[in-house]
Amino acid sequence: MGSAASAVGFAVSSPAMSRNLPSFGKSLFFGDLREELIFPFPRLHREEQARTSKLVEQLHEFARQQIDANAIDRDERIPESVLAGLRPLGLFGVNIPTAYGGLGLGAGATCRVFDALGAIDGSLAVTLGTHAALAAKALTVFGSDDQRRRYLPKLASGETIASFAVTEPVAGSDAASIRMRAEPQPDGQGFLLNGSKSWVTNGGLAGLHVLFAQTQVARTAGEVDRISGFLLDPGPGVIVGSERRKLGVRGSSTTALYIEEVRASGAQLLGGLGGGFKVLMETINFGRLAFAAVCLGTTRTLLRLAVQHATSRHQFGRLLSTLGMIKEKCASMAVDLYAAESVVYLTAGLLDASSQGRPIDTSLETACAKVLSSEMLWRAATDASQVAAGCGYANDYPYERLLRDARLYSLYPGGTNEVLRCYIALNGLAGPGEQLARLSDAIKFPLRGYGLVVETLVEKVRTAAYGRAILARHHPRLKREAVLIEDTIESLTREVDRVLRRHGRFIAEMQYVQSRVANVVIDLYAMCASVSRASAALYQKDARGDHAMPEAGGELDRAERELRLCIGFCSRASTRITETLARFTQNDDELMKSIADDCYIGQPYPFDGVL
Ligand SMILES: Cc1cc2nc3c(=O)[nH]c(=O)nc-3n(C[C@H](O)[C@H](O)[C@H](O)COP(=O)(O)OP(=O)(O)OC[C@H]3O[C@@H](n4cnc5c(N)ncnc54)[C@H](O)[C@@H]3O)c2cc1C
């Protein structure tokens, strides 16, 4: 079994193709602010916007008439009538190319659909998310022509539902340690698969399993194990376990999958022999974003419920909504939602630009989106339920179901939030770390490294001469927020330099540090995304020549509300960042580690109350 560092090593490796591509998130670690990547805030193409709005409207209309989320939760299944009703809408093939019968929507539009599903029902969102954003996505990107022709039309129509099976009893976060094996057959006729998968979403519904197994691959040093993807139809030896009962998303199917002596031909390999790692990494990059979008929709539902409750219930002769502590909860939900929405749709725009011939590395951004959105949803679920108090605890109201559902997204799909924090920090630090290592080599071997030393000195001089990263494309009314961003980038770069010099390659073991780096970067990216989005709204307002301000107490127009939400998020994020930065040097990490060790070594907690 791999060590924690190697597990995260697996998790942090970027797909080879994303190396050297422009990356907004990674450039922040170098103190660069590549604002051309995030301004102007992406918008869907007019035609795609119209199609998506229509689809989302139809989905909501269908949901109003046919989907009972409480019943799905209570009965622990999605009725066939619901799945049947979603098929003609094209929901199963939302991101499958039109050539294969799908809707062919890009990342932004697909996220808008998953956002809507999140507002409707978690079980449906997880079922369709796994089918479309993971399994169908993997086939679309990595399938051969034959594989696409054979499977995608059925996946698009929903005739076949697919699973995406990686996790095994011994291999959760440490996906590299999966034990399922696909042995090449001596007759050269494909592979023999054996092993088991746990936690297979859609396991009980699937007519196609996209799964991953270890295969032997020839390298110069000899045979080595590498992960390969396989497409497996149900059949003899493909045994589906019983339905697992769960805390939330109870209507989704979750089973184990046992593979016993199953023959697979070479034509069933997905992404080539030993290419499974790349399939996994690229697919979960998209999957993370789609599920982050699900979190947006669910949070919007929670905010609506909390506001409905607060504006209709009186206590002490007053509406709850007039109370400061209730206002704080509703405002925090709105502010966080604005930032998470900005991050999801900005990142989707980067993915869309990438698929339209302007390749961009989005691996860090999708991880930020997933952590930010899933944790926002969890906070919103507890806050909304607190606003509803007793009703929030009762199962004839939706709060408790939404709270249970919300637990999932900080662990599925694409890595738990702990692992994603390591991923964000180590992926980001890898760039400056590599430069630092090359620089120290260059100093040791001055002639060989002359160019690099000069380059780096020139860079230092440039930075000293021109000062720090400057944001220029924001709207003037967001000047203060732009300065907060610039200040944070400066502090982040200083901290990156310091931790790399201090810990060197041992940074891979420094999880307290990684977590802080990731927290700063997530908030920083969310500030940038919010400023980009609010700027777009303000520039549009300027272009309309609309300078009217609302009457006192009147309803603000959209741009003014966006401005307020953006300012609110940036102010809170920057306070959090300041606190986090201070804890790089002043912290109780060592004390906390010893307290944890005490729990592990002796009884976890040997005190019986005050006695
Ligand atoms: C409802 C549901 C549906 C699912 N569907 C699927 C599916 O369709 N396909 C699939 O493949 N999987 C699926 N999963 C599995 C899911 O992906 C795993 O649960 C997840 O990857 C974590 O693995 P684990 O549960 O084994 O936790 P572990 O990996 O054992 O982790 C336990 C804890 O340790 C932490 N941890 C682990 N390693 C590190 C590290 N290096 N640094 C810091 N902290 C660490 C984790 O964050 C977590 O808090 C599903 C899970 C659920 C609950």
XYZ file of C-alpha atoms and ligand atoms in Angstrom:
664
model
C 0.000 0.000 0.000
C 1.321 3.460 -0.876
C 2.296 5.989 1.787
C 0.167 9.068 2.272
C 2.719 11.065 0.314
C 2.613 8.676 -2.626
C -1.165 8.612 -2.527
C -1.233 12.339 -2.782
C 1.581 12.120 -5.303
C -0.843 10.202 -7.475
C -3.536 12.710 -6.794
C -1.416 15.746 -7.531
C 0.150 14.647 -10.770
C -1.275 16.712 -13.571
C -2.106 14.940 -16.766
C 0.887 15.213 -19.033
C -1.043 17.239 -21.557
C -1.812 19.981 -19.021
C 1.873 20.673 -18.340
C 3.113 23.965 -19.716
C -0.370 25.087 -20.620
C -1.429 28.471 -19.333
C -3.030 28.185 -15.907
C -4.548 31.054 -13.989
C -4.369 29.241 -10.640
C -0.816 27.966 -11.005
C 0.450 31.348 -12.170
C -0.712 32.844 -8.852
C 2.016 30.803 -7.132
C 4.582 32.685 -9.225
C 3.037 36.038 -8.298
C 1.535 36.382 -11.780
C -1.977 37.583 -12.339
C -2.966 36.358 -15.782
C -6.053 38.481 -15.994
C -6.447 37.859 -19.711
C -7.618 34.359 -18.681
C -10.367 35.584 -16.373
C -11.521 38.844 -17.991
C -14.055 39.363 -19.410
C -16.204 36.982 -17.375
C -17.284 34.197 -19.775
C -20.816 34.177 -21.115
C -22.564 31.448 -23.005
C -22.973 31.949 -26.707
C -26.395 33.490 -27.380
C -27.695 30.357 -29.090
C -26.371 28.001 -26.428
C -27.795 30.268 -23.747
C -31.244 30.126 -25.343
C -31.095 26.326 -25.667
C -29.886 25.905 -22.111
C -32.502 28.236 -20.635
C -35.226 26.340 -22.479
C -33.874 23.013 -21.270
C -33.617 24.224 -17.667
C -37.184 25.575 -17.840
C -38.458 22.257 -19.179
C -36.579 20.430 -16.461
C -38.103 22.595 -13.736
C -41.552 22.190 -15.268
C -41.125 18.400 -15.358
C -39.825 18.475 -11.777
C -42.824 20.489 -10.568
C -45.178 17.930 -12.032
C -43.358 14.634 -11.677
C -40.463 14.727 -9.207
C -41.070 14.285 -5.520
C -37.654 14.536 -3.872
C -39.041 13.497 -0.475
C -40.541 10.350 -1.981
C -37.271 9.511 -3.755
C -35.470 9.832 -0.427
C -38.090 7.866 1.510
C -38.426 5.037 -1.053
C -34.659 4.991 -1.721
C -35.213 4.794 -5.457
C -35.863 7.052 -8.385
C -39.144 5.970 -10.015
C -38.785 4.668 -13.555
C -41.359 7.275 -14.626
C -38.925 10.035 -13.596
C -36.019 8.518 -15.521
C -38.350 7.969 -18.493
C -39.485 11.589 -18.365
C -35.912 12.889 -18.345
C -34.878 10.872 -21.410
C -36.766 12.906 -24.044
C -35.368 16.098 -22.530
C -31.897 14.866 -23.461
C -30.641 14.984 -19.877
C -28.697 11.727 -20.168
C -26.678 13.057 -23.087
C -26.306 16.634 -22.008
C -22.561 16.784 -22.754
C -22.407 14.013 -25.379
C -21.666 15.357 -28.885
C -24.669 15.799 -31.171
C -23.052 13.407 -33.670
C -23.813 10.640 -31.158
C -27.302 11.831 -30.313
C -26.423 14.003 -27.322
C -27.207 17.673 -26.752
C -23.542 18.548 -27.241
C -23.550 21.282 -24.598
C -20.250 22.802 -23.544
C -18.956 22.946 -19.977
C -20.755 26.185 -19.026
C -24.135 24.986 -20.284
C -23.631 21.516 -18.795
C -22.884 23.097 -15.431
C -26.075 25.156 -15.730
C -28.041 21.907 -16.179
C -26.340 20.197 -13.209
C -26.914 23.345 -11.170
C -30.649 22.966 -11.933
C -30.558 19.276 -11.040
C -28.922 20.150 -7.715
C -31.844 22.466 -6.989
C -34.323 19.680 -7.759
C -32.967 16.492 -6.221
C -29.588 15.209 -5.028
C -30.199 11.568 -5.943
C -31.012 12.498 -9.520
C -28.021 14.822 -9.700
C -25.652 12.086 -8.515
C -27.159 9.475 -10.853
C -26.966 11.701 -13.918
C -23.697 13.304 -12.853
C -21.936 9.949 -12.643
C -23.490 8.782 -15.903
C -22.875 11.924 -17.963
C -20.094 13.940 -16.337
C -17.900 10.917 -15.554
C -18.702 7.800 -17.617
C -19.964 9.459 -20.809
C -17.296 12.149 -20.563
C -14.540 9.516 -20.371
C -15.941 7.744 -23.418
C -16.373 10.967 -25.365
C -12.801 12.093 -24.761
C -10.927 8.782 -24.771
C -13.142 6.326 -26.645
C -12.115 4.999 -30.037
C -14.460 5.701 -32.965
C -15.885 2.203 -32.598
C -16.406 2.564 -28.867
C -18.111 5.934 -29.276
C -20.361 4.658 -32.035
C -21.265 1.590 -30.045
C -22.022 3.181 -26.677
C -22.579 6.930 -26.868
C -25.968 6.936 -28.671
C -27.408 4.605 -26.022
C -25.894 6.640 -23.205
C -27.234 9.846 -24.787
C -30.778 8.529 -25.028
C -30.632 7.084 -21.524
C -31.359 3.594 -22.853
C -28.120 2.609 -21.129
C -27.041 4.084 -17.800
C -23.319 3.960 -17.023
C -21.187 3.680 -13.910
C -17.634 4.892 -13.301
C -15.929 2.519 -10.893
C -12.560 3.295 -9.348
C -12.881 2.846 -5.571
C -12.152 -0.525 -3.970
C -12.345 -1.682 -0.374
C -8.607 -0.992 0.097
C -8.263 1.858 -2.367
C -10.283 5.010 -1.704
C -8.326 8.245 -1.852
C -5.273 6.227 -2.811
C -6.714 5.321 -6.194
C -3.285 4.299 -7.486
C -3.387 1.286 -5.176
C -6.409 -0.399 -6.804
C -6.022 -4.166 -6.904
C -8.423 -5.189 -9.613
C -6.272 -6.855 -12.238
C -6.595 -7.346 -15.948
C -4.103 -10.057 -16.928
C -3.157 -10.323 -20.580
C -4.132 -13.720 -21.966
C -1.409 -16.014 -23.286
C -3.373 -16.504 -26.502
C -3.105 -12.750 -27.065
C -6.890 -12.561 -26.915
C -7.384 -9.698 -24.540
C -7.451 -9.761 -20.747
C -8.858 -11.676 -17.827
C -10.329 -9.381 -15.181
C -10.631 -10.164 -11.490
C -11.318 -8.010 -8.464
C -13.999 -5.911 -6.844
C -15.166 -2.325 -6.706
C -16.986 -0.723 -3.817
C -19.238 2.339 -3.847
C -20.335 2.083 -7.457
C -22.902 4.777 -8.195
C -25.490 3.457 -10.696
C -24.223 -0.068 -9.925
C -27.779 -1.424 -9.804
C -28.888 0.390 -12.980
C -25.843 0.250 -15.191
C -25.783 -1.307 -18.630
C -22.151 -0.231 -18.969
C -19.366 -0.105 -16.407
C -16.378 2.147 -17.035
C -13.863 0.645 -14.643
C -10.190 0.696 -13.885
C -7.744 -2.148 -13.281
C -4.013 -2.752 -12.995
C -2.372 -4.053 -16.151
C 1.213 -5.005 -16.893
C 2.930 -2.670 -19.287
C 6.351 -3.179 -20.863
C 8.911 -0.483 -20.052
C 12.652 -0.394 -20.689
C 13.250 -1.462 -17.095
C 10.862 -4.425 -17.501
C 7.178 -5.021 -16.860
C 5.435 -2.532 -14.580
C 1.874 -2.186 -13.321
C -0.101 0.661 -14.828
C -3.789 1.469 -14.559
C -5.968 0.882 -17.605
C -9.603 1.762 -18.213
C -12.078 -0.863 -19.454
C -15.608 -0.808 -20.818
C -17.526 -3.737 -19.404
C -21.049 -4.799 -20.309
C -23.090 -6.701 -17.740
C -22.766 -10.453 -18.232
C -21.477 -13.628 -16.644
C -18.879 -12.862 -13.964
C -20.021 -9.221 -13.596
C -21.828 -9.474 -10.266
C -23.641 -6.515 -8.797
C -23.824 -6.403 -4.987
C -26.895 -5.414 -3.027
C -27.904 -1.771 -2.691
C -25.972 0.054 -0.004
C -28.155 2.048 2.393
C -26.826 5.544 2.874
C -27.057 8.758 4.863
C -28.107 10.858 1.865
C -28.775 10.772 -1.880
C -30.750 7.679 -0.955
C -32.520 7.384 -4.273
C -29.248 6.877 -6.136
C -28.050 3.324 -6.613
C -24.791 2.458 -4.828
C -23.498 -1.101 -4.925
C -20.347 -3.148 -4.914
C -19.269 -4.775 -8.157
C -17.524 -8.153 -8.238
C -15.618 -9.115 -11.338
C -14.864 -12.817 -11.512
C -12.862 -14.252 -14.392
C -14.288 -11.874 -16.969
C -12.698 -11.844 -20.424
C -12.248 -8.431 -22.020
C -10.937 -7.916 -25.518
C -8.395 -5.255 -26.467
C -11.327 -3.364 -28.025
C -12.718 -2.852 -24.513
C -9.657 -0.914 -23.364
C -10.433 2.762 -22.849
C -7.571 5.157 -23.451
C -5.059 2.468 -24.420
C -3.015 0.018 -22.382
C -1.686 1.767 -19.267
C -3.550 4.957 -20.191
C -6.097 4.725 -17.368
C -4.419 7.295 -15.172
C -4.830 9.957 -17.820
C -8.448 8.933 -18.416
C -9.104 9.211 -14.693
C -7.414 12.562 -14.201
C -9.008 14.285 -17.161
C -12.427 12.861 -16.488
C -12.528 13.775 -12.837
C -11.390 17.267 -13.737
C -14.710 17.727 -15.506
C -16.643 15.674 -12.955
C -15.493 17.888 -10.100
C -16.865 20.944 -11.828
C -20.198 19.352 -12.705
C -20.697 18.282 -9.085
C -19.614 21.726 -7.856
C -22.449 23.044 -10.022
C -24.833 20.604 -8.301
C -23.827 22.193 -4.967
C -24.791 25.631 -6.308
C -28.321 24.533 -7.105
C -28.843 22.871 -3.742
C -27.512 25.942 -1.924
C -29.885 28.180 -3.871
C -32.773 25.972 -2.741
C -31.601 26.208 0.881
C -31.317 29.992 0.730
C -34.819 30.233 -0.741
C -36.212 28.006 2.015
C -34.406 29.934 4.758
C -35.639 33.273 3.418
C -39.213 31.961 3.062
C -39.142 30.773 6.653
C -37.481 33.886 8.054
C -39.836 36.267 6.260
C -42.973 34.445 7.344
C -42.420 33.389 10.944
C -42.820 35.741 13.906
C -41.179 35.344 17.304
C -41.203 37.960 20.082
C -43.649 39.898 17.930
C -41.137 40.293 15.133
C -40.377 38.593 11.899
C -37.298 36.349 12.192
C -35.913 38.052 9.097
C -35.475 41.329 11.020
C -33.109 39.735 13.544
C -29.383 40.316 13.096
C -28.306 36.726 13.668
C -30.805 35.473 11.099
C -29.756 38.181 8.636
C -26.144 37.112 9.101
C -26.982 33.545 8.057
C -28.993 34.539 4.985
C -26.403 37.122 3.919
C -23.516 34.656 4.347
C -25.314 32.094 2.206
C -25.910 34.687 -0.521
C -22.332 35.988 -0.450
C -20.799 32.510 -0.547
C -23.178 31.451 -3.302
C -22.179 34.434 -5.415
C -18.492 33.553 -5.071
C -18.947 29.830 -5.691
C -21.157 30.503 -8.722
C -18.531 32.880 -10.064
C -15.829 30.234 -9.599
C -17.837 27.429 -11.218
C -18.907 29.445 -14.252
C -15.524 31.109 -14.704
C -13.844 27.701 -14.619
C -16.439 26.319 -17.015
C -15.601 29.197 -19.336
C -11.918 28.231 -19.160
C -12.827 24.640 -20.034
C -14.944 25.846 -22.941
C -12.142 28.077 -24.216
C -9.840 25.099 -23.882
C -12.046 22.881 -26.018
C -12.385 25.652 -28.621
C -8.713 25.581 -29.494
C -7.205 27.680 -26.714
C -5.827 24.966 -24.414
C -5.768 25.947 -20.750
C -4.828 23.896 -17.694
C -7.861 23.951 -15.378
C -6.815 21.217 -12.941
C -6.303 23.582 -10.017
C -9.417 25.611 -10.717
C -11.811 22.636 -10.824
C -10.405 21.405 -7.514
C -10.927 24.884 -6.001
C -14.483 24.916 -7.351
C -15.276 21.556 -5.788
C -13.877 22.365 -2.338
C -15.418 25.832 -2.239
C -18.874 24.732 -3.421
C -19.147 21.579 -1.345
C -18.144 23.381 1.860
C -20.426 26.290 1.063
C -23.292 23.825 0.648
C -22.540 22.152 3.965
C -22.544 25.521 5.774
C -25.733 26.557 3.986
C -27.408 23.280 4.965
C -26.617 23.781 8.655
C -27.463 27.516 8.581
C -30.762 27.066 6.743
C -31.711 24.274 9.089
C -30.847 26.512 12.073
C -33.027 29.308 10.685
C -35.869 26.779 10.508
C -34.869 25.382 13.954
C -37.468 22.702 14.893
C -38.747 22.493 11.309
C -35.138 22.068 10.201
C -34.967 18.893 12.275
C -38.238 17.347 11.121
C -38.432 14.958 8.233
C -41.623 16.451 6.846
C -39.561 19.502 5.838
C -36.783 19.332 3.231
C -33.932 20.707 5.369
C -32.817 17.450 6.960
C -32.797 15.626 3.611
C -30.762 18.412 2.043
C -28.368 18.364 4.993
C -27.881 14.596 4.650
C -27.429 14.877 0.871
C -24.919 17.702 1.306
C -22.453 15.474 3.172
C -21.594 13.609 -0.005
C -19.968 16.326 -2.032
C -16.958 16.847 0.197
C -15.870 13.294 -0.604
C -17.289 12.385 -4.029
C -16.367 12.592 -6.844
C -12.758 13.376 -7.650
C -11.194 13.103 -4.205
C -12.101 14.150 -0.676
C -11.625 17.794 0.231
C -8.515 16.897 2.253
C -6.957 15.247 -0.775
C -8.079 18.118 -3.006
C -6.406 20.605 -0.669
C -3.153 18.629 -0.984
C -3.718 18.570 -4.739
C -4.194 22.346 -4.968
C -1.194 23.146 -2.764
C 1.254 20.618 -4.185
C 0.241 21.184 -7.801
C 0.656 24.910 -7.347
C 3.895 24.669 -5.381
C 5.392 22.266 -7.930
C 6.006 25.112 -10.401
C 7.974 27.477 -8.156
C 9.542 24.428 -6.460
C 10.885 23.206 -9.772
C 12.165 26.667 -10.616
C 13.840 26.930 -7.223
C 15.502 23.525 -7.636
C 16.677 24.422 -11.126
C 17.975 27.721 -9.843
C 19.980 26.090 -7.062
C 21.422 23.650 -9.644
C 22.224 26.567 -11.887
C 24.049 28.354 -9.090
C 26.062 25.188 -8.351
C 26.932 24.782 -12.038
C 27.181 28.415 -13.133
C 28.219 27.871 -16.737
C 25.561 25.309 -17.491
C 22.902 27.361 -15.743
C 24.037 30.814 -16.841
C 20.919 31.522 -18.864
C 18.621 30.519 -16.029
C 20.400 32.623 -13.424
C 20.318 35.660 -15.682
C 16.670 35.011 -16.504
C 15.781 34.802 -12.824
C 17.769 37.905 -11.919
C 16.077 39.805 -14.722
C 12.732 38.604 -13.371
C 13.638 39.792 -9.853
C 14.723 43.177 -11.227
C 11.525 43.414 -13.250
C 9.436 42.648 -10.188
C 11.383 45.149 -8.092
C 11.102 47.824 -10.777
C 7.467 47.427 -11.671
C 6.240 46.361 -8.279
C 3.711 43.671 -7.860
C 1.064 41.937 -9.929
C -1.482 44.509 -10.962
C -5.147 43.988 -11.752
C -6.235 46.387 -14.465
C -9.427 45.089 -16.011
C -11.731 45.331 -13.017
C -14.471 47.950 -12.867
C -13.311 51.135 -11.084
C -15.944 50.621 -8.380
C -14.066 47.458 -7.399
C -10.749 49.221 -6.894
C -10.533 48.267 -3.214
C -11.183 44.598 -3.979
C -8.548 44.693 -6.727
C -6.020 45.974 -4.193
C -6.994 43.177 -1.773
C -6.310 40.674 -4.548
C -2.957 42.246 -5.387
C -1.960 42.295 -1.714
C -2.908 38.653 -1.323
C -0.898 37.598 -4.364
C 2.129 39.400 -2.992
C 1.755 37.677 0.383
C 1.116 34.291 -1.224
C 4.271 34.517 -3.334
C 6.311 35.477 -0.287
C 4.877 32.537 1.644
C 5.421 30.113 -1.268
C 9.061 31.125 -1.463
C 9.467 30.787 2.293
C 7.835 27.364 2.669
C 9.718 25.945 -0.305
C 13.061 27.153 1.019
C 12.201 25.905 4.490
C 10.688 22.502 3.698
C 12.031 21.681 0.237
C 10.740 18.361 -1.019
C 9.490 17.525 2.492
C 6.606 19.863 1.708
C 4.837 16.683 0.512
C 4.527 15.680 4.195
C 3.586 19.117 5.560
C -0.189 18.899 5.539
C -0.842 21.812 7.888
C 1.116 24.018 5.486
C -0.578 22.519 2.422
C -3.980 23.123 3.901
C -3.172 26.792 4.550
C -1.736 27.308 1.076
C -4.847 25.713 -0.442
C -7.207 27.799 1.692
C -5.520 31.017 0.611
C -5.581 29.997 -3.050
C -9.239 28.928 -2.977
C -10.322 32.235 -1.443
C -8.034 34.184 -3.758
C -9.381 32.484 -6.864
C -12.929 33.079 -5.634
C -12.159 36.789 -5.120
C -10.752 37.038 -8.651
C -13.773 35.226 -10.112
C -16.225 37.420 -8.184
C -14.473 40.635 -9.213
C -14.424 39.533 -12.846
C -18.139 38.707 -12.759
C -19.254 41.829 -10.887
C -17.101 43.972 -13.205
C -18.892 42.491 -16.211
C -22.256 43.393 -14.670
C -21.104 46.943 -13.878
C -19.604 47.509 -17.324
C -22.866 46.343 -18.875
C -24.768 48.754 -16.699
C -22.423 51.566 -17.761
C -22.914 50.604 -21.397
C -26.677 50.924 -20.945
C -26.067 54.432 -19.611
C -27.982 53.455 -16.525
C -26.775 55.526 -13.583
C -29.941 55.439 -11.541
C -29.590 54.457 -7.901
C -32.566 52.938 -6.126
C -34.666 54.776 -3.622
C -33.565 54.153 -0.035
C -34.875 50.725 0.952
C -35.906 49.998 -2.645
C -34.855 47.000 -4.660
C -31.352 47.255 -6.088
C -30.824 46.517 -9.737
C -28.877 43.366 -10.560
C -25.519 45.028 -11.099
C -25.720 46.853 -7.774
C -26.643 43.626 -5.995
C -23.742 41.854 -7.652
C -21.444 44.661 -6.545
C -22.640 44.315 -2.969
C -22.243 40.519 -2.968
C -18.782 40.767 -4.495
C -17.657 43.361 -1.944
C -19.121 41.233 0.849
C -17.283 38.120 -0.281
C -13.955 39.859 -0.889
C -14.058 41.533 2.494
C -14.695 38.266 4.327
C -12.290 36.254 2.203
C -9.542 38.774 2.743
C -10.042 38.642 6.535
C -9.809 34.833 6.385
C -6.688 35.053 4.236
C -4.999 37.473 6.647
C -5.706 35.079 9.512
C -4.444 32.090 7.523
C -1.273 33.888 6.468
C -0.536 34.796 10.074
C -0.813 31.128 11.003
C 2.014 30.171 8.649
C 4.399 31.475 11.295
C 2.313 31.579 14.474
C 0.425 28.383 14.965
C -0.101 25.479 17.308
C 0.578 22.766 14.719
C 3.101 20.865 16.830
C 0.863 20.976 19.890
C -2.107 19.708 17.860
C -0.017 16.897 16.378
C 0.985 15.753 19.856
C -2.619 15.920 21.076
C -3.661 13.734 18.123
C -0.809 11.327 18.920
C -2.003 11.153 22.560
C -5.433 10.119 21.259
C -3.885 7.430 19.050
C -1.493 6.024 21.628
C -3.623 5.925 24.757
C -7.377 5.974 25.071
C -8.738 8.552 22.635
C -10.133 10.529 25.592
C -9.501 9.081 29.044
C -11.523 11.609 31.108
C -14.950 10.773 32.353
C -16.458 14.240 32.355
C -15.294 16.445 35.228
C -15.027 13.439 37.519
C -22.619 7.761 -2.042
C -21.249 7.486 -2.600
C -21.111 7.237 -3.960
C -19.854 6.939 -4.484
N -19.745 6.645 -5.813
C -18.552 6.265 -6.319
C -18.434 5.861 -7.689
O -19.402 5.885 -8.456
N -17.225 5.462 -8.140
C -16.118 5.434 -7.329
O -15.063 5.059 -7.798
N -16.203 5.801 -6.027
C -17.384 6.211 -5.506
N -17.486 6.591 -4.196
C -16.313 6.456 -3.328
C -15.626 7.780 -3.046
O -15.011 8.230 -4.205
C -14.649 7.497 -1.892
O -15.448 7.352 -0.713
C -13.636 8.600 -1.708
O -12.730 8.589 -2.778
C -12.836 8.439 -0.400
O -12.376 7.156 -0.225
P -12.633 6.392 1.152
O -14.086 6.496 1.473
O -12.040 5.057 1.015
O -11.871 7.249 2.232
P -10.309 7.172 2.615
O -9.486 7.332 1.398
O -10.066 6.011 3.465
O -10.187 8.496 3.481
C -10.604 8.588 4.830
C -10.242 9.962 5.367
O -8.825 10.153 5.268
C -8.536 11.319 4.508
N -7.333 11.091 3.710
C -7.033 10.027 2.927
N -5.849 10.202 2.345
C -5.397 11.417 2.737
C -4.220 12.159 2.485
N -3.238 11.698 1.720
N -4.077 13.348 3.102
C -5.023 13.823 3.937
N -6.154 13.160 4.211
C -6.345 11.973 3.618
C -9.760 11.522 3.647
O -9.884 12.849 3.240
C -10.871 11.095 4.581
O -11.195 12.141 5.437
C -18.722 6.920 -3.639
C -18.870 7.197 -2.278
C -20.111 7.470 -1.762
C -20.252 7.748 -0.301
